[in-house]
XYZ file of C-alpha atoms in Angstrom:
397
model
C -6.878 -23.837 23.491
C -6.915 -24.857 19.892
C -7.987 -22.217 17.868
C -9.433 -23.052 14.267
C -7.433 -20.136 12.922
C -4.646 -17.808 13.653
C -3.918 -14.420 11.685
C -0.505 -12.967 11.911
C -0.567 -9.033 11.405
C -2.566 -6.915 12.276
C -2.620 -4.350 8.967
C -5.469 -3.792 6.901
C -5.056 -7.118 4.993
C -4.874 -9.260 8.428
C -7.798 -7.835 9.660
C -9.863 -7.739 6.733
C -9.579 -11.645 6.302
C -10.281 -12.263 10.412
C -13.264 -10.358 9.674
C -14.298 -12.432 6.682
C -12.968 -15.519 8.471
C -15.727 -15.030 10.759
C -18.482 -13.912 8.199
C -17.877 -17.427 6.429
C -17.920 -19.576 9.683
C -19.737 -17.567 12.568
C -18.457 -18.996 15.870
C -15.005 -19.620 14.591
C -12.219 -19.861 17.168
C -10.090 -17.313 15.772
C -7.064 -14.865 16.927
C -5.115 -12.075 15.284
C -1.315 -11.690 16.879
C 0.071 -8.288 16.170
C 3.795 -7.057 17.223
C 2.773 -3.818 18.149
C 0.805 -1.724 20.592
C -1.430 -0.483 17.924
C -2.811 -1.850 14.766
C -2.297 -0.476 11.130
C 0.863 0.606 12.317
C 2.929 0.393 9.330
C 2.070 0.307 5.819
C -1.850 0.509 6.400
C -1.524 3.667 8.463
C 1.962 5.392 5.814
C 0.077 5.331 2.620
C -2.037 8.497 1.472
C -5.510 7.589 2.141
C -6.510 7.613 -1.180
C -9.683 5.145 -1.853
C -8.312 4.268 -5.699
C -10.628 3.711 -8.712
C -8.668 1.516 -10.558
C -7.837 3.262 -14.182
C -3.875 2.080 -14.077
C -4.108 -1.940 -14.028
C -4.274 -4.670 -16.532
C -8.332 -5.054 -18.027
C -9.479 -7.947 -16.920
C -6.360 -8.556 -14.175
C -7.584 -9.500 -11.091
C -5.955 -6.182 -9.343
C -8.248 -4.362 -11.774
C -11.143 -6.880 -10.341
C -9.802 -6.597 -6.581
C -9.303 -2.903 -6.593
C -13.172 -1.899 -8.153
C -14.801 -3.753 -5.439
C -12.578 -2.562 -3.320
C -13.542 1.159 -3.635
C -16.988 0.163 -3.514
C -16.940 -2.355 -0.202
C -14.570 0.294 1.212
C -17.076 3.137 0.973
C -19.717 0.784 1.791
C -17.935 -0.462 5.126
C -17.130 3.697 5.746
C -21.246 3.988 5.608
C -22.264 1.820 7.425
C -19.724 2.313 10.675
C -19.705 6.132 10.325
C -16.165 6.473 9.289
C -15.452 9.498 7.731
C -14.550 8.871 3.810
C -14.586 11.800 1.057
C -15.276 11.140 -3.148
C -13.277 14.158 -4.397
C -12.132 12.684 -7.319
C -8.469 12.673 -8.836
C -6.868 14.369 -11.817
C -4.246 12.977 -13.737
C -2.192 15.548 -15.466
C -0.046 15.984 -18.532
C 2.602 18.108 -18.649
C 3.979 17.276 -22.019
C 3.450 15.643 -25.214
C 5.114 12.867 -23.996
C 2.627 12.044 -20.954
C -0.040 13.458 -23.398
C 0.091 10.155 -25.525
C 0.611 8.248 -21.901
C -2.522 9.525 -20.995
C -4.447 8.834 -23.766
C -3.416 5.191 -23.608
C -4.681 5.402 -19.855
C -7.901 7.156 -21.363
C -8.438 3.719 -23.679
C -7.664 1.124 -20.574
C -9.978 3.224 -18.158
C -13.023 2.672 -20.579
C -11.709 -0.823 -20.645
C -11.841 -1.156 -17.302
C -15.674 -0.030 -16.936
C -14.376 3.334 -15.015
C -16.440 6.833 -16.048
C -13.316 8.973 -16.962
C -13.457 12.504 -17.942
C -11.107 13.791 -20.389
C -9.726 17.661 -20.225
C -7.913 20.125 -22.099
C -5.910 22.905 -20.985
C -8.725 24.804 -20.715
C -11.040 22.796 -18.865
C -8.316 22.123 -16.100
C -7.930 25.295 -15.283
C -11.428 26.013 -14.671
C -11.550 22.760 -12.735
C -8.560 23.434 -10.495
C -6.845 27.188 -11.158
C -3.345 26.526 -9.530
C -2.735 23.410 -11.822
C -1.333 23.786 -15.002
C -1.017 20.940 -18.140
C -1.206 20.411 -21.053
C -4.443 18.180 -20.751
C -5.958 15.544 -18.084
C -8.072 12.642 -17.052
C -10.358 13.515 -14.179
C -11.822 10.035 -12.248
C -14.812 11.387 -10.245
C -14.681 8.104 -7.837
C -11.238 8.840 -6.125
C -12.054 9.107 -2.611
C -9.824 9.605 0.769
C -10.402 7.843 3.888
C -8.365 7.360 7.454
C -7.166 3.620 6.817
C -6.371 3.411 10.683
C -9.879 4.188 11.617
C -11.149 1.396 9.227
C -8.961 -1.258 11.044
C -9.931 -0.107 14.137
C -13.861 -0.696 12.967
C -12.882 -3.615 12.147
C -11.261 -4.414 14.940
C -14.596 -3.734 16.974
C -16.073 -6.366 14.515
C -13.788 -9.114 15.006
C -14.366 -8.968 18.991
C -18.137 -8.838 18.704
C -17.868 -12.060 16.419
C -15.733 -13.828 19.132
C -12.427 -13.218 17.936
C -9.630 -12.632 19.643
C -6.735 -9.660 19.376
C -3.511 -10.190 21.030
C -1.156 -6.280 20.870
C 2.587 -6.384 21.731
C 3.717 -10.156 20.604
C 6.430 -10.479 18.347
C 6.068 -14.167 17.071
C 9.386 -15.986 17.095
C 8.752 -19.468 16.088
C 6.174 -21.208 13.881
C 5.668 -25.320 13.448
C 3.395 -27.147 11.788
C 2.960 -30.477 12.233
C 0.414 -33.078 10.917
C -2.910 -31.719 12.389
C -1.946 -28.043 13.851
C 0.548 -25.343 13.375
C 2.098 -23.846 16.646
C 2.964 -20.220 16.994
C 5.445 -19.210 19.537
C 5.630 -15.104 20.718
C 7.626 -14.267 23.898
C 6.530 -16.715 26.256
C 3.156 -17.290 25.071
C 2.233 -20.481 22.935
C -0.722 -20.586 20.866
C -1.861 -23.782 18.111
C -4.397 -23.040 15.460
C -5.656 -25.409 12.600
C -5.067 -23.121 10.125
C -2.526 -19.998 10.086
C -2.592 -16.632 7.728
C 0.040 -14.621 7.722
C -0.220 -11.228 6.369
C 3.390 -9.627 7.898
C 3.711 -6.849 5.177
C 7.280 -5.281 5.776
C 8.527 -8.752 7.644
C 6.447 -11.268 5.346
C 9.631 -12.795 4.106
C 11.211 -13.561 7.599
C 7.472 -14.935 8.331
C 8.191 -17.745 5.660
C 11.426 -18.630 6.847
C 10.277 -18.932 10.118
C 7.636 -21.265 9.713
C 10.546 -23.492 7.475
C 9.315 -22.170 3.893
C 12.077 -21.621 1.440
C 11.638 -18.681 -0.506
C 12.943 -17.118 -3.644
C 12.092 -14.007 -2.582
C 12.935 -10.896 -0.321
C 10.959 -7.645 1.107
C 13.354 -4.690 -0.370
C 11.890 -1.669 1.608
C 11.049 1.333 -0.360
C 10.830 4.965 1.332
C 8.146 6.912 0.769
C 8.909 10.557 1.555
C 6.518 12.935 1.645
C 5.671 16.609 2.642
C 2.966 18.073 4.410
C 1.846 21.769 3.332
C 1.154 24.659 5.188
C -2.480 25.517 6.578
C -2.658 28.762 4.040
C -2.694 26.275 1.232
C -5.132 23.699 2.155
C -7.571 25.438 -0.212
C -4.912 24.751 -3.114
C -6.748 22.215 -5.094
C -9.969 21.110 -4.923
C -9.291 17.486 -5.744
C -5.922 14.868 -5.928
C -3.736 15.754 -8.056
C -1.252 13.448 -10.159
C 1.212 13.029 -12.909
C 0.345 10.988 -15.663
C 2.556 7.720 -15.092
C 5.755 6.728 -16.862
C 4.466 2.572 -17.266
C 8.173 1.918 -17.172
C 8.431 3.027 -13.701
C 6.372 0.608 -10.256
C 5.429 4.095 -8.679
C 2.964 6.536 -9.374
C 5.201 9.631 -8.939
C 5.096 12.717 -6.641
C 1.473 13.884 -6.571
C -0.580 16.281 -4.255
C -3.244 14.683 -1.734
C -5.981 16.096 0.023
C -6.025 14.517 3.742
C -9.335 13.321 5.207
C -8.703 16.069 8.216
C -8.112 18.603 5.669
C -4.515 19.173 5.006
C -2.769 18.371 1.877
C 0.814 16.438 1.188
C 2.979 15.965 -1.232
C 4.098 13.081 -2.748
C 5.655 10.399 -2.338
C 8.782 9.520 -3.786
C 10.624 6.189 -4.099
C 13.883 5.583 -2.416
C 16.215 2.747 -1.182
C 15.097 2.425 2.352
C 18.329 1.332 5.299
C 15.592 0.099 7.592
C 12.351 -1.619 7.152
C 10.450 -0.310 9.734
C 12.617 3.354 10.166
C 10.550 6.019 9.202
C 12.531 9.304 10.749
C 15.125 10.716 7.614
C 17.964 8.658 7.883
C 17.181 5.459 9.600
C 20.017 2.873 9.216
C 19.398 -1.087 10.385
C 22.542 -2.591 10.087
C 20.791 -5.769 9.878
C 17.977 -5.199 7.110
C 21.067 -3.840 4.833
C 23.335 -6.996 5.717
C 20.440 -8.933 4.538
C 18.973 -7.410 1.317
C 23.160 -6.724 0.405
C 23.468 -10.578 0.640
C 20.723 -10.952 -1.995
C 21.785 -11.729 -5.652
C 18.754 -10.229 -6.719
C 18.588 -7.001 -4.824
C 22.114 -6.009 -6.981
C 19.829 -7.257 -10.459
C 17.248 -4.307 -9.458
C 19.757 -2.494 -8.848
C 21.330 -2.345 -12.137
C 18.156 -2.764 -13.935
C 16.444 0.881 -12.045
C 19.556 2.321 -11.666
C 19.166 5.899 -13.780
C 15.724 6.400 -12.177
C 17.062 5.147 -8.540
C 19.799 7.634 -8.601
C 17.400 10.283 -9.585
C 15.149 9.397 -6.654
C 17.724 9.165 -4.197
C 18.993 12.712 -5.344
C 15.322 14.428 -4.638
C 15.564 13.099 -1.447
C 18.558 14.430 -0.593
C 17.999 17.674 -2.460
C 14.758 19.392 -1.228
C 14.287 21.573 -4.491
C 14.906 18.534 -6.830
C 11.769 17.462 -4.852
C 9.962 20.427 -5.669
C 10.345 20.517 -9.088
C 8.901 17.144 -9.774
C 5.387 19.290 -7.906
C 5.512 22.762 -9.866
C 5.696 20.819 -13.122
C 2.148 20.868 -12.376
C 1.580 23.444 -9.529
C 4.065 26.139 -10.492
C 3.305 28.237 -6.995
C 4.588 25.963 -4.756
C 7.772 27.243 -3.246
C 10.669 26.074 -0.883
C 8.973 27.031 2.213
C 5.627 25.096 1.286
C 7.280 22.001 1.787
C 6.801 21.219 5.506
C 7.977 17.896 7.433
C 5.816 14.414 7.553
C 6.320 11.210 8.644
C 7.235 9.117 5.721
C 6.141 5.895 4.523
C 7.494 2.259 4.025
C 6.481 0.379 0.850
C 7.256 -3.623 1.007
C 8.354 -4.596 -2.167
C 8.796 -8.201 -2.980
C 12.223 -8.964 -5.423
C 12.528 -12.636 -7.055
C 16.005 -13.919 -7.045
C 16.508 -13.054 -10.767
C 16.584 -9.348 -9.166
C 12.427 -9.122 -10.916
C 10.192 -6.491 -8.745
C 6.386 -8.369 -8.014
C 4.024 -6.261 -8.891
C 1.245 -9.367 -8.353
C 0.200 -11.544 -5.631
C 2.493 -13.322 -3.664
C 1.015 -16.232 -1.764
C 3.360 -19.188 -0.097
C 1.149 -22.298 1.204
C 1.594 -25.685 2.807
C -1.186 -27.948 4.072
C -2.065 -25.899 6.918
C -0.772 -22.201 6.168
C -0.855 -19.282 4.381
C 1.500 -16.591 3.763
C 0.178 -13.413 2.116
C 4.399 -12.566 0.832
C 3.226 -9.807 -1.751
C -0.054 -8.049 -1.894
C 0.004 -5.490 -4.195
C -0.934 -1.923 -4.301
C -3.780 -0.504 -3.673
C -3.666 -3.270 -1.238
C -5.513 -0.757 1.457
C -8.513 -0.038 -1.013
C -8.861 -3.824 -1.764
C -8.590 -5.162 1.176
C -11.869 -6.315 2.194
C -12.250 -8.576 -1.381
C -8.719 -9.523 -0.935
C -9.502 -10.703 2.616
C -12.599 -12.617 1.297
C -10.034 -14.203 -1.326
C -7.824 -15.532 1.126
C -10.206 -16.268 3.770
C -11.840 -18.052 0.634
C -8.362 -19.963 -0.227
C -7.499 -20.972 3.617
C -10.674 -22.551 3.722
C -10.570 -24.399 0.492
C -13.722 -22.612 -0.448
C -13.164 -20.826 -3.115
C-alpha cells in the first residue's frame, strides 16, 4: 500500500501533525511508526507538565507566536476531550538585586509579548505563597499543568477515527527516497509513503543520516534530574514556582512544580547526559559518548559552558548543592524532602561550530521532512507547530 504520508515518532510533535495531516486532507492515507510500545515515551512524557505562557521569548519570534497559541489550543484540545488540565499560574522569583533587574527586563518583554503579568514585592509574595521568600516577583496567571501522555493518547484516538494508522514496536532502519516515493524499512516490515515527517526527538539526527541527509548537526542529550517531594508537602505552594532566569544560560533553572495528580517536584537541572535514552542515575551508552566525543563541536560547547557545566554536574552529584539552588527561594526544604523521580532527557541540537539551537531545526528534500530541532516549550506548542509542518509538507503554507 502506498500511503500519502508517513510520520516517524510518535511524541507529541509526531502526533500533533498526523492529526493536522488529516484535518487538512480528510481521507488521507496516513501512518505514524513509533519504536516503542507506548507513545510519548520520551521527551513528551519527561518534561514537567507545565502548559507555558510564553513571557521568556523574543517579541514577535515565532516561538513567542507558536507557544501563545499553543497554551490556548492546548487547553482548548484538554476541554473538549476531558483531559484533566489545571491554570494555577506561575511565579517567577527574585532572590537578589541581580535577578531583580532580570526580572524587570522580563516584566518589559511580557507586556511586549501581549501576556497579563502581575508584578510583586516582598510583601505581596508572601501573602500569595507563605513558604516562598524574594526579594520581588512576576506572577503569570495563565501557567497551567497538564498530563502530556494523556494528550497524545487523545490524540491518538483521533488519528484512528480519521483513518490513520499507528504502528508500536518498529524501530525504522532504512529510509530511500526515490523520484516519486520514499521507502521506510523497520524490522522486516516495508512501508512507501509520498511524503515522510520525521519528528525523532532524541534520535532526529541519526533519522537524517539515515534517509542520506548530511547534517551539520548533532542531538547532545541533556539530563534533566529532578526530585519528587514528600506527600506532607504537597500543600507547599499554591502555584509553580521559579527563579528568575540568568538569559546567559538555555535552561530555566531548578524550580518547584505542582503535578496534575497532585504532587510537587523539583527541578530540573541540566547535565551532560552518557546515554540518550538512559534515564536511571548513571546510565552510560558507550555508543552515544563515542559519537557526540567524535564531534568537533560538542568540545566548542564544551569550552564555551564550561563554569556553569561543572557547576551542574556538581549538584548532581552532590544532593545538598541541589538543594540550595531550591531554599534560595523555599528556605524549609530540607535533605530528606528531596525524594527520587525518574529524570528527564532534553535533545539539544549543537551546530558544528560547537553553537547550541535554540530555534527550529527543519532538514527537507523533495519528498521529506525532518523536524531536527523543535524547541522548547515544544509540548505546549505542539498542536500550531504540527499545523506548521503539516502546512510545510504539503506546500500549503
Amino acid at each position: 500500500m502506498l500511503y500519502d504520508y508517513c510520520i516517524i515518532g510518535g511524541g507529541i510533535v509526531g502526533l500533533a501533525t498526523a492529526m493536522k495531516l488529516l484535518e487538512i486532507h480528510p481521507g488521507a492515507r496516513l501512518i505514524v511508526i513509533e519504536k516503542e510500545d507506548s507513545l510519548g515515551k520520551h521527551q513528551t512524557g519527561h518534561n514537567s507538565g507545565v502548559i507555558h505562557a510564553g513571557i521568556y521569548y523574543e517579541p514577535g519570534s515565532l516561538k513567542a507566536d507558536l507557544c501563545q497559541r499553543g497554551a490556548i489550543a492546548t487547553k482548548q484540545f484538554c476541554t473538549q476531550h476531558a483531559i484533566p488540565f489545571e491554570t494555577c499560574g506561575k511565579l517567577l522569583v527574585a532572590t537578589n538585586g541581580i535577578e531583580l533587574k532580570r526580572m524587570d527586563d522580563l516584566f518589559l518583554r511580557s507586556q511586549k509579548n501581549g501576556i497579563k503579568v502581575e508584578k510583586l514585592n516582598k510583601a505581596d509574595m508572601l501573602l500569595r505563597e507563605p513558604n516562598i521568600i524574594g526579594v520581588g516577583g512576576l506572577f503569570v496567571a495563565e501557567t497551567g499543568i497538564v498530563d502530556y501522555k494523556k494528550i497524545c493518547e487523545a490524540m491518538a484516538v483521533l488519528i484512528r477515527a480519521s483513518g490513520g494508522v499507528i504502528e508500536m514496536s518498529l524501530a525504522v532502519t532504512a529510509i530511500a527516497e526515490n523520484d516519486d516515493s520514499v521507502t521506510i524499512h523497520a524490522s522486516e516490515r516495508r512501508w512507501q509513503s509520498s511524503k515522510l515527517v520525521v519528528c525523532a526527538g532524541l534520535q532526529s539526527d541519526r533519522m537524517a543520516r539515515l534517509s542520506g541527509i548530511k547534517t551539520e548537526h548533532q542531538i547532545v542529550p541533556f539530563r534533566g534530574e529532578y526530585f519528587q517531594l514528600p506527600r506532607s508537602k504537597n500543600d507547599i505552594v499554591k502555584h509553580l514556582i521559579y527563579p528568575i532566569p540568568d538569559p546567559d544560560l538555555p535552561f530555566l533553572g531548578v524550580h518547584l512544580t505542582r503535578m496534575i495528580d497532585g504532587s510537587v517536584t523539583v527541578g530540573p537541572n541540566a547535565v551532560l547526559g552518557f546515554a540518550r535514552e538512559g534515564y536511571p542515575k548513571c546510565s552510560f551508552n558507550v555508543a552515544d559518548i563515542i559519537e557526540y566525543a567524535l564531534f568537533p563541536g560538542f568540545w566548542k560547547t564544551l569550552s564555551q559552558n564550561m563554569k556553569s557545566g561543572l557547576m551542574e554536574m556538581r549538584n548532581s552529584i552532590f544532593k545538598r548543592g541541589y538543594l540550595a539552588q531550591c531554599r534560595k527561594y523555599c528556605p524549609s526544604l530540607q535533605m530528606a524532602d528531596l525524594l527520587p523521580f525518574e529524570a528527564g532527557i532534553r535533545a539539544q541540537a549543537v551546530m558544528n561550530d560547537g553553537t547550541l539551537i535554540h530555534d527550529f531545526l527543519f532538514l527537507e528534500t523533495p519528498r521529506m521532512l525532518h523536524v531536527c530541532n523543535a524547541p522548547s516549550p515544544a509540548a505546549t506548542s505542539a498542536i500550531p507547530i504540527g499545523e506548521m509542518i503539516a502546512r510545510k509538507i504539503t506546500g500549503s503554507q
